PDB file of C-alpha atoms in Angstrom:
ATOM      1  CA  ASP P   1     -30.004 -31.084  15.912  1.00  0.00           C
ATOM      2  CA  ILE P   2     -31.698 -33.976  14.125  1.00  0.00           C
ATOM      3  CA  GLN P   3     -30.389 -34.427  10.597  1.00  0.00           C
ATOM      4  CA  MET P   4     -32.760 -35.659   7.894  1.00  0.00           C
ATOM      5  CA  THR P   5     -31.229 -37.386   4.878  1.00  0.00           C
ATOM      6  CA  GLN P   6     -33.260 -38.171   1.772  1.00  0.00           C
ATOM      7  CA  SER P   7     -32.394 -40.471  -1.083  1.00  0.00           C
ATOM      8  CA  PRO P   8     -32.200 -40.193  -3.956  1.00  0.00           C
ATOM      9  CA  SER P   9     -31.638 -36.464  -4.505  1.00  0.00           C
ATOM     10  CA  SER P  10     -33.384 -36.730  -7.844  1.00  0.00           C
ATOM     11  CA  LEU P  11     -35.034 -39.321 -10.014  1.00  0.00           C
ATOM     12  CA  SER P  12     -36.578 -39.606 -13.429  1.00  0.00           C
ATOM     13  CA  ALA P  13     -39.547 -41.878 -13.981  1.00  0.00           C
ATOM     14  CA  SER P  14     -42.328 -42.510 -16.469  1.00  0.00           C
ATOM     15  CA  VAL P  15     -46.047 -41.999 -16.258  1.00  0.00           C
ATOM     16  CA  GLY P  16     -47.556 -44.971 -14.464  1.00  0.00           C
ATOM     17  CA  ASP P  17     -44.382 -45.881 -12.576  1.00  0.00           C
ATOM     18  CA  ARG P  18     -44.238 -46.560  -8.857  1.00  0.00           C
ATOM     19  CA  VAL P  19     -41.726 -44.297  -7.113  1.00  0.00           C
ATOM     20  CA  THR P  20     -40.173 -44.628  -3.648  1.00  0.00           C
ATOM     21  CA  ILE P  21     -38.319 -41.929  -1.747  1.00  0.00           C
ATOM     22  CA  SER P  22     -36.410 -42.658   1.444  1.00  0.00           C
ATOM     23  CA  CYS P  23     -35.786 -40.450   4.444  1.00  0.00           C
ATOM     24  CA  ARG P  24     -33.509 -41.253   7.359  1.00  0.00           C
ATOM     25  CA  ALA P  25     -33.336 -39.395  10.664  1.00  0.00           C
ATOM     26  CA  SER P  26     -30.091 -39.121  12.620  1.00  0.00           C
ATOM     27  CA  GLN P  27     -31.922 -40.271  15.762  1.00  0.00           C
ATOM     28  CA  SER P  28     -35.251 -41.887  16.542  1.00  0.00           C
ATOM     29  CA  ILE P  29     -38.220 -39.586  15.986  1.00  0.00           C
ATOM     30  CA  GLY P  30     -41.022 -42.093  16.489  1.00  0.00           C
ATOM     31  CA  ASN P  31     -43.656 -41.254  13.884  1.00  0.00           C
ATOM     32  CA  TYR P  32     -43.022 -37.477  13.969  1.00  0.00           C
ATOM     33  CA  LEU P  33     -42.319 -37.453  10.235  1.00  0.00           C
ATOM     34  CA  ASN P  34     -44.146 -35.481   7.574  1.00  0.00           C
ATOM     35  CA  TRP P  35     -43.891 -35.320   3.794  1.00  0.00           C
ATOM     36  CA  TYR P  36     -44.432 -32.187   1.690  1.00  0.00           C
ATOM     37  CA  GLN P  37     -44.686 -31.585  -2.048  1.00  0.00           C
ATOM     38  CA  LYS P  38     -43.159 -28.398  -3.428  1.00  0.00           C
ATOM     39  CA  LYS P  39     -43.682 -27.122  -6.958  1.00  0.00           C
ATOM     40  CA  PRO P  40     -41.860 -24.063  -8.349  1.00  0.00           C
ATOM     41  CA  GLY P  41     -43.654 -20.854  -7.498  1.00  0.00           C
ATOM     42  CA  LYS P  42     -46.156 -22.633  -5.278  1.00  0.00           C
ATOM     43  CA  ALA P  43     -46.464 -23.045  -1.538  1.00  0.00           C
ATOM     44  CA  PRO P  44     -45.467 -26.373  -0.013  1.00  0.00           C
ATOM     45  CA  LYS P  45     -48.311 -28.822   0.481  1.00  0.00           C
ATOM     46  CA  VAL P  46     -48.480 -31.512   3.139  1.00  0.00           C
ATOM     47  CA  LEU P  47     -49.098 -34.986   1.757  1.00  0.00           C
ATOM     48  CA  ILE P  48     -48.444 -37.310   4.675  1.00  0.00           C
ATOM     49  CA  TYR P  49     -48.235 -36.625   8.407  1.00  0.00           C
ATOM     50  CA  ALA P  50     -47.367 -38.891  11.308  1.00  0.00           C
ATOM     51  CA  ALA P  51     -45.333 -41.015   8.887  1.00  0.00           C
ATOM     52  CA  SER P  52     -48.317 -42.747   7.317  1.00  0.00           C
ATOM     53  CA  SER P  53     -51.478 -40.616   7.658  1.00  0.00           C
ATOM     54  CA  LEU P  54     -52.820 -39.184   4.422  1.00  0.00           C
ATOM     55  CA  GLN P  55     -53.716 -35.493   4.611  1.00  0.00           C
ATOM     56  CA  SER P  56     -57.333 -34.746   3.745  1.00  0.00           C
ATOM     57  CA  GLY P  57     -57.778 -34.120   0.032  1.00  0.00           C
ATOM     58  CA  VAL P  58     -54.518 -35.767  -0.998  1.00  0.00           C
ATOM     59  CA  PRO P  59     -54.890 -38.588  -3.559  1.00  0.00           C
ATOM     60  CA  SER P  60     -54.498 -42.096  -2.196  1.00  0.00           C
ATOM     61  CA  LYS P  61     -51.679 -42.780  -4.661  1.00  0.00           C
ATOM     62  CA  PHE P  62     -49.452 -41.154  -2.031  1.00  0.00           C
ATOM     63  CA  SER P  63     -48.541 -43.315   0.938  1.00  0.00           C
ATOM     64  CA  GLY P  64     -46.003 -43.247   3.721  1.00  0.00           C
ATOM     65  CA  SER P  65     -44.451 -45.799   6.016  1.00  0.00           C
ATOM     66  CA  GLY P  66     -41.785 -46.202   8.648  1.00  0.00           C
ATOM     67  CA  SER P  67     -41.013 -45.307  12.224  1.00  0.00           C
ATOM     68  CA  GLY P  68     -38.009 -44.564  14.357  1.00  0.00           C
ATOM     69  CA  THR P  69     -35.302 -43.496  11.924  1.00  0.00           C
ATOM     70  CA  ASP P  70     -36.301 -44.883   8.512  1.00  0.00           C
ATOM     71  CA  PHE P  71     -39.224 -43.669   6.466  1.00  0.00           C
ATOM     72  CA  THR P  72     -40.538 -44.015   2.935  1.00  0.00           C
ATOM     73  CA  LEU P  73     -42.842 -42.040   0.664  1.00  0.00           C
ATOM     74  CA  THR P  74     -44.369 -44.000  -2.187  1.00  0.00           C
ATOM     75  CA  ILE P  75     -46.161 -42.601  -5.195  1.00  0.00           C
ATOM     76  CA  SER P  76     -48.035 -45.255  -7.085  1.00  0.00           C
ATOM     77  CA  SER P  77     -48.951 -44.724 -10.704  1.00  0.00           C
ATOM     78  CA  LEU P  78     -46.974 -41.539 -11.282  1.00  0.00           C
ATOM     79  CA  GLN P  79     -48.681 -38.800 -13.281  1.00  0.00           C
ATOM     80  CA  ALA P  80     -47.318 -35.671 -14.975  1.00  0.00           C
ATOM     81  CA  GLU P  81     -48.725 -33.433 -12.221  1.00  0.00           C
ATOM     82  CA  ASP P  82     -46.583 -35.264  -9.649  1.00  0.00           C
ATOM     83  CA  SER P  83     -43.466 -33.622 -11.050  1.00  0.00           C
ATOM     84  CA  ALA P  84     -42.195 -31.729  -8.000  1.00  0.00           C
ATOM     85  CA  THR P  85     -39.654 -31.774  -5.192  1.00  0.00           C
ATOM     86  CA  TYR P  86     -40.592 -33.822  -2.157  1.00  0.00           C
ATOM     87  CA  TYR P  87     -39.340 -33.079   1.345  1.00  0.00           C
ATOM     88  CA  CYS P  88     -39.472 -35.021   4.561  1.00  0.00           C
ATOM     89  CA  GLN P  89     -39.551 -33.055   7.814  1.00  0.00           C
ATOM     90  CA  GLN P  90     -39.281 -34.066  11.437  1.00  0.00           C
ATOM     91  CA  SER P  91     -41.559 -32.384  13.963  1.00  0.00           C
ATOM     92  CA  TYR P  92     -40.208 -34.308  16.963  1.00  0.00           C
ATOM     93  CA  THR P  93     -38.230 -31.371  18.283  1.00  0.00           C
ATOM     94  CA  THR P  94     -36.985 -27.949  17.239  1.00  0.00           C
ATOM     95  CA  PRO P  95     -35.272 -27.136  14.977  1.00  0.00           C
ATOM     96  CA  TYR P  96     -37.892 -28.739  12.753  1.00  0.00           C
ATOM     97  CA  THR P  97     -35.434 -29.951  10.141  1.00  0.00           C
ATOM     98  CA  PHE P  98     -36.238 -30.835   6.539  1.00  0.00           C
ATOM     99  CA  GLY P  99     -34.494 -33.296   4.311  1.00  0.00           C
ATOM    100  CA  GLN P 100     -32.601 -31.838   1.362  1.00  0.00           C
ATOM    101  CA  GLY P 101     -35.401 -32.766  -1.027  1.00  0.00           C
ATOM    102  CA  THR P 102     -35.947 -35.275  -3.819  1.00  0.00           C
ATOM    103  CA  LYS P 103     -36.708 -33.862  -7.249  1.00  0.00           C
ATOM    104  CA  VAL P 104     -39.040 -36.095  -9.237  1.00  0.00           C
ATOM    105  CA  GLU P 105     -38.998 -35.603 -12.988  1.00  0.00           C
ATOM    106  CA  ILE P 106     -41.320 -37.250 -15.441  1.00  0.00           C
TER     107      ILE P 106
ATOM    108  CA  GLU X   1     -61.569 -20.593   3.345  1.00  0.00           C
ATOM    109  CA  VAL X   2     -58.671 -21.002   5.758  1.00  0.00           C
ATOM    110  CA  GLN X   3     -55.970 -18.678   4.499  1.00  0.00           C
ATOM    111  CA  LEU X   4     -52.574 -17.190   5.297  1.00  0.00           C
ATOM    112  CA  VAL X   5     -51.313 -14.165   3.367  1.00  0.00           C
ATOM    113  CA  GLU X   6     -47.749 -12.934   3.745  1.00  0.00           C
ATOM    114  CA  SER X   7     -46.544  -9.423   3.004  1.00  0.00           C
ATOM    115  CA  GLY X   8     -43.574  -7.170   3.603  1.00  0.00           C
ATOM    116  CA  GLY X   9     -40.954  -8.760   1.405  1.00  0.00           C
ATOM    117  CA  ASP X  10     -38.604  -6.326  -0.298  1.00  0.00           C
ATOM    118  CA  LEU X  11     -35.094  -5.592  -1.510  1.00  0.00           C
ATOM    119  CA  VAL X  12     -32.923  -4.532   1.434  1.00  0.00           C
ATOM    120  CA  GLN X  13     -29.232  -3.832   1.846  1.00  0.00           C
ATOM    121  CA  PRO X  14     -26.973  -6.073   3.936  1.00  0.00           C
ATOM    122  CA  GLY X  15     -27.208  -5.061   7.572  1.00  0.00           C
ATOM    123  CA  GLY X  16     -30.684  -3.688   7.083  1.00  0.00           C
ATOM    124  CA  SER X  17     -34.001  -4.615   8.658  1.00  0.00           C
ATOM    125  CA  LEU X  18     -37.388  -5.766   7.430  1.00  0.00           C
ATOM    126  CA  ARG X  19     -40.647  -6.852   9.033  1.00  0.00           C
ATOM    127  CA  LEU X  20     -42.754  -9.551   7.446  1.00  0.00           C
ATOM    128  CA  SER X  21     -46.434  -9.977   8.245  1.00  0.00           C
ATOM    129  CA  CYS X  22     -48.751 -12.931   7.870  1.00  0.00           C
ATOM    130  CA  ALA X  23     -52.488 -12.321   8.070  1.00  0.00           C
ATOM    131  CA  ALA X  24     -54.747 -15.247   8.874  1.00  0.00           C
ATOM    132  CA  SER X  25     -58.415 -15.790   8.196  1.00  0.00           C
ATOM    133  CA  GLU X  26     -61.197 -18.307   8.764  1.00  0.00           C
ATOM    134  CA  PHE X  27     -59.781 -20.139  11.750  1.00  0.00           C
ATOM    135  CA  THR X  28     -59.397 -19.577  15.485  1.00  0.00           C
ATOM    136  CA  PHE X  29     -56.059 -17.838  15.235  1.00  0.00           C
ATOM    137  CA  SER X  30     -55.087 -17.879  18.892  1.00  0.00           C
ATOM    138  CA  SER X  31     -55.441 -21.667  19.070  1.00  0.00           C
ATOM    139  CA  TYR X  32     -52.649 -22.333  16.600  1.00  0.00           C
ATOM    140  CA  ALA X  33     -48.900 -22.032  16.598  1.00  0.00           C
ATOM    141  CA  LEU X  34     -47.528 -20.315  13.497  1.00  0.00           C
ATOM    142  CA  SER X  35     -44.204 -20.826  11.803  1.00  0.00           C
ATOM    143  CA  TRP X  36     -41.985 -19.193   9.217  1.00  0.00           C
ATOM    144  CA  VAL X  37     -40.204 -21.394   6.682  1.00  0.00           C
ATOM    145  CA  ARG X  38     -37.935 -20.103   3.936  1.00  0.00           C
ATOM    146  CA  GLN X  39     -36.520 -21.287   0.647  1.00  0.00           C
ATOM    147  CA  ALA X  40     -33.424 -19.657  -0.751  1.00  0.00           C
ATOM    148  CA  PRO X  41     -32.993 -19.615  -4.537  1.00  0.00           C
ATOM    149  CA  GLY X  42     -32.142 -23.102  -5.763  1.00  0.00           C
ATOM    150  CA  LYS X  43     -32.139 -24.487  -2.212  1.00  0.00           C
ATOM    151  CA  GLY X  44     -34.413 -26.585  -0.043  1.00  0.00           C
ATOM    152  CA  LEU X  45     -36.907 -25.693   2.646  1.00  0.00           C
ATOM    153  CA  GLU X  46     -35.541 -24.332   5.919  1.00  0.00           C
ATOM    154  CA  TRP X  47     -37.568 -23.914   9.103  1.00  0.00           C
ATOM    155  CA  VAL X  48     -36.934 -20.452  10.575  1.00  0.00           C
ATOM    156  CA  SER X  49     -39.123 -19.888  13.622  1.00  0.00           C
ATOM    157  CA  THR X  50     -42.312 -20.910  15.451  1.00  0.00           C
ATOM    158  CA  ILE X  51     -44.480 -19.083  17.971  1.00  0.00           C
ATOM    159  CA  THR X  52     -47.109 -20.727  20.142  1.00  0.00           C
ATOM    160  CA  GLY X  53     -50.767 -19.727  20.007  1.00  0.00           C
ATOM    161  CA  SER X  54     -50.582 -17.565  23.110  1.00  0.00           C
ATOM    162  CA  GLY X  55     -47.332 -16.016  21.943  1.00  0.00           C
ATOM    163  CA  ASP X  56     -45.510 -16.880  25.138  1.00  0.00           C
ATOM    164  CA  THR X  57     -42.967 -19.235  23.583  1.00  0.00           C
ATOM    165  CA  GLN X  58     -40.807 -18.768  20.508  1.00  0.00           C
ATOM    166  CA  TYR X  59     -38.368 -21.094  18.793  1.00  0.00           C
ATOM    167  CA  TYR X  60     -35.650 -20.160  16.313  1.00  0.00           C
ATOM    168  CA  ALA X  61     -33.206 -21.785  13.942  1.00  0.00           C
ATOM    169  CA  ASP X  62     -29.607 -21.186  14.943  1.00  0.00           C
ATOM    170  CA  SER X  63     -29.043 -19.371  11.646  1.00  0.00           C
ATOM    171  CA  VAL X  64     -31.399 -16.543  12.680  1.00  0.00           C
ATOM    172  CA  LYS X  65     -31.246 -16.610  16.482  1.00  0.00           C
ATOM    173  CA  GLY X  66     -30.430 -13.188  17.868  1.00  0.00           C
ATOM    174  CA  ARG X  67     -31.264 -11.444  14.576  1.00  0.00           C
ATOM    175  CA  PHE X  68     -34.900 -12.406  13.910  1.00  0.00           C
ATOM    176  CA  THR X  69     -37.864 -12.023  16.267  1.00  0.00           C
ATOM    177  CA  ILE X  70     -41.228 -13.708  15.808  1.00  0.00           C
ATOM    178  CA  SER X  71     -44.308 -12.175  17.407  1.00  0.00           C
ATOM    179  CA  ARG X  72     -48.064 -12.182  17.005  1.00  0.00           C
ATOM    180  CA  ASP X  73     -51.079  -9.985  17.601  1.00  0.00           C
ATOM    181  CA  ASN X  74     -54.061 -12.250  18.242  1.00  0.00           C
ATOM    182  CA  SER X  75     -56.432  -9.276  18.102  1.00  0.00           C
ATOM    183  CA  LYS X  76     -55.339  -8.722  14.493  1.00  0.00           C
ATOM    184  CA  ASN X  77     -54.937 -12.385  13.503  1.00  0.00           C
ATOM    185  CA  THR X  78     -51.415 -11.570  12.370  1.00  0.00           C
ATOM    186  CA  VAL X  79     -47.963 -13.008  12.974  1.00  0.00           C
ATOM    187  CA  TYR X  80     -44.788 -11.051  12.320  1.00  0.00           C
ATOM    188  CA  LEU X  81     -41.151 -11.751  11.634  1.00  0.00           C
ATOM    189  CA  GLN X  82     -38.818  -8.888  12.483  1.00  0.00           C
ATOM    190  CA  MET X  83     -35.577  -9.416  10.598  1.00  0.00           C
ATOM    191  CA  ASN X  84     -32.519  -7.410  11.643  1.00  0.00           C
ATOM    192  CA  SER X  85     -28.858  -7.491  10.595  1.00  0.00           C
ATOM    193  CA  LEU X  86     -29.850  -9.070   7.313  1.00  0.00           C
ATOM    194  CA  ARG X  87     -27.287 -10.998   5.310  1.00  0.00           C
ATOM    195  CA  ALA X  88     -27.106 -12.094   1.690  1.00  0.00           C
ATOM    196  CA  GLU X  89     -27.835 -15.650   2.826  1.00  0.00           C
ATOM    197  CA  ASP X  90     -31.215 -14.530   4.183  1.00  0.00           C
ATOM    198  CA  THR X  91     -32.370 -13.988   0.602  1.00  0.00           C
ATOM    199  CA  ALA X  92     -35.326 -16.329   0.164  1.00  0.00           C
ATOM    200  CA  VAL X  93     -39.031 -16.738  -0.247  1.00  0.00           C
ATOM    201  CA  TYR X  94     -40.508 -16.689   3.239  1.00  0.00           C
ATOM    202  CA  TYR X  95     -43.597 -18.773   3.905  1.00  0.00           C
ATOM    203  CA  CYS X  96     -45.950 -18.540   6.831  1.00  0.00           C
ATOM    204  CA  ALA X  97     -47.419 -21.865   7.928  1.00  0.00           C
ATOM    205  CA  ARG X  98     -49.949 -23.008  10.492  1.00  0.00           C
ATOM    206  CA  ARG X  99     -48.932 -25.821  12.810  1.00  0.00           C
ATOM    207  CA  SER X 100     -51.586 -28.477  13.231  1.00  0.00           C
ATOM    208  CA  LEU X 101     -53.247 -28.928  16.595  1.00  0.00           C
ATOM    209  CA  GLN X 102     -52.729 -32.651  16.751  1.00  0.00           C
ATOM    210  CA  ALA X 103     -49.468 -34.536  16.900  1.00  0.00           C
ATOM    211  CA  PRO X 104     -47.135 -34.679  15.156  1.00  0.00           C
ATOM    212  CA  ARG X 105     -47.644 -30.957  14.741  1.00  0.00           C
ATOM    213  CA  TYR X 106     -47.137 -30.761  11.023  1.00  0.00           C
ATOM    214  CA  MET X 107     -47.623 -27.596   8.945  1.00  0.00           C
ATOM    215  CA  ASP X 108     -51.077 -27.999   7.492  1.00  0.00           C
ATOM    216  CA  VAL X 109     -51.819 -24.603   5.938  1.00  0.00           C
ATOM    217  CA  TRP X 110     -49.320 -22.457   4.060  1.00  0.00           C
ATOM    218  CA  GLY X 111     -49.298 -18.991   2.596  1.00  0.00           C
ATOM    219  CA  LYS X 112     -48.044 -18.255  -0.904  1.00  0.00           C
ATOM    220  CA  GLY X 113     -44.881 -16.603   0.349  1.00  0.00           C
ATOM    221  CA  THR X 114     -43.173 -13.235   0.215  1.00  0.00           C
ATOM    222  CA  THR X 115     -39.756 -12.585  -1.320  1.00  0.00           C
ATOM    223  CA  VAL X 116     -36.861 -11.067   0.608  1.00  0.00           C
ATOM    224  CA  THR X 117     -33.765 -10.051  -1.311  1.00  0.00           C
ATOM    225  CA  VAL X 118     -30.690  -8.880   0.584  1.00  0.00           C
ATOM    226  CA  SER X 119     -28.286  -7.151  -1.777  1.00  0.00           C
ATOM    227  CA  SER X 120     -26.377  -3.920  -2.192  1.00  0.00           C
TER     228      SER X 120
END
């Protein structure tokens, strides 16, 4: 199975900050990497697919980069509503593994 | 509006069975693969199972293989998850999600989830 490792596990930042979350795959997955936002009591929401493509309707303050094994999610100008847990997920092959999550507190 | 609505979650004893349903609306159901993803209390997201649009291929996480069965009825726009031999560690919110048509096959539409509690 492909293991997905995120760092950090949690972070605290201020409104207006730029935040970066890393995700590493245990083997090359090309650009088969997606990022989801999860808030308590809400369904997950896709932010970025194919490593760097912004899902329709998602604010442009979210961006993704990387390929192969190393990927990054960046949130520019953090706002209070961005407080959530963020997960990377590989869709290269089953099992479609998720990272352990990064909790962003503001 | 494209929508997925899960149902069937309940409190069940260890060793028991439960069937979850996920009803879809406002998209061509048979064209899309559907997945189940769960989140145990205080834990992260875990992919459980995926079924192709035609229903002819199913994929499972090792943690549920042999105990859970995913199926679909394209005439009813519904996907199911039959859960047998339930364990305490299956306690979670179960989400139904649509897999996108284009690569890299991400989960683009999600339901609100249904809660399964396995406890005596």
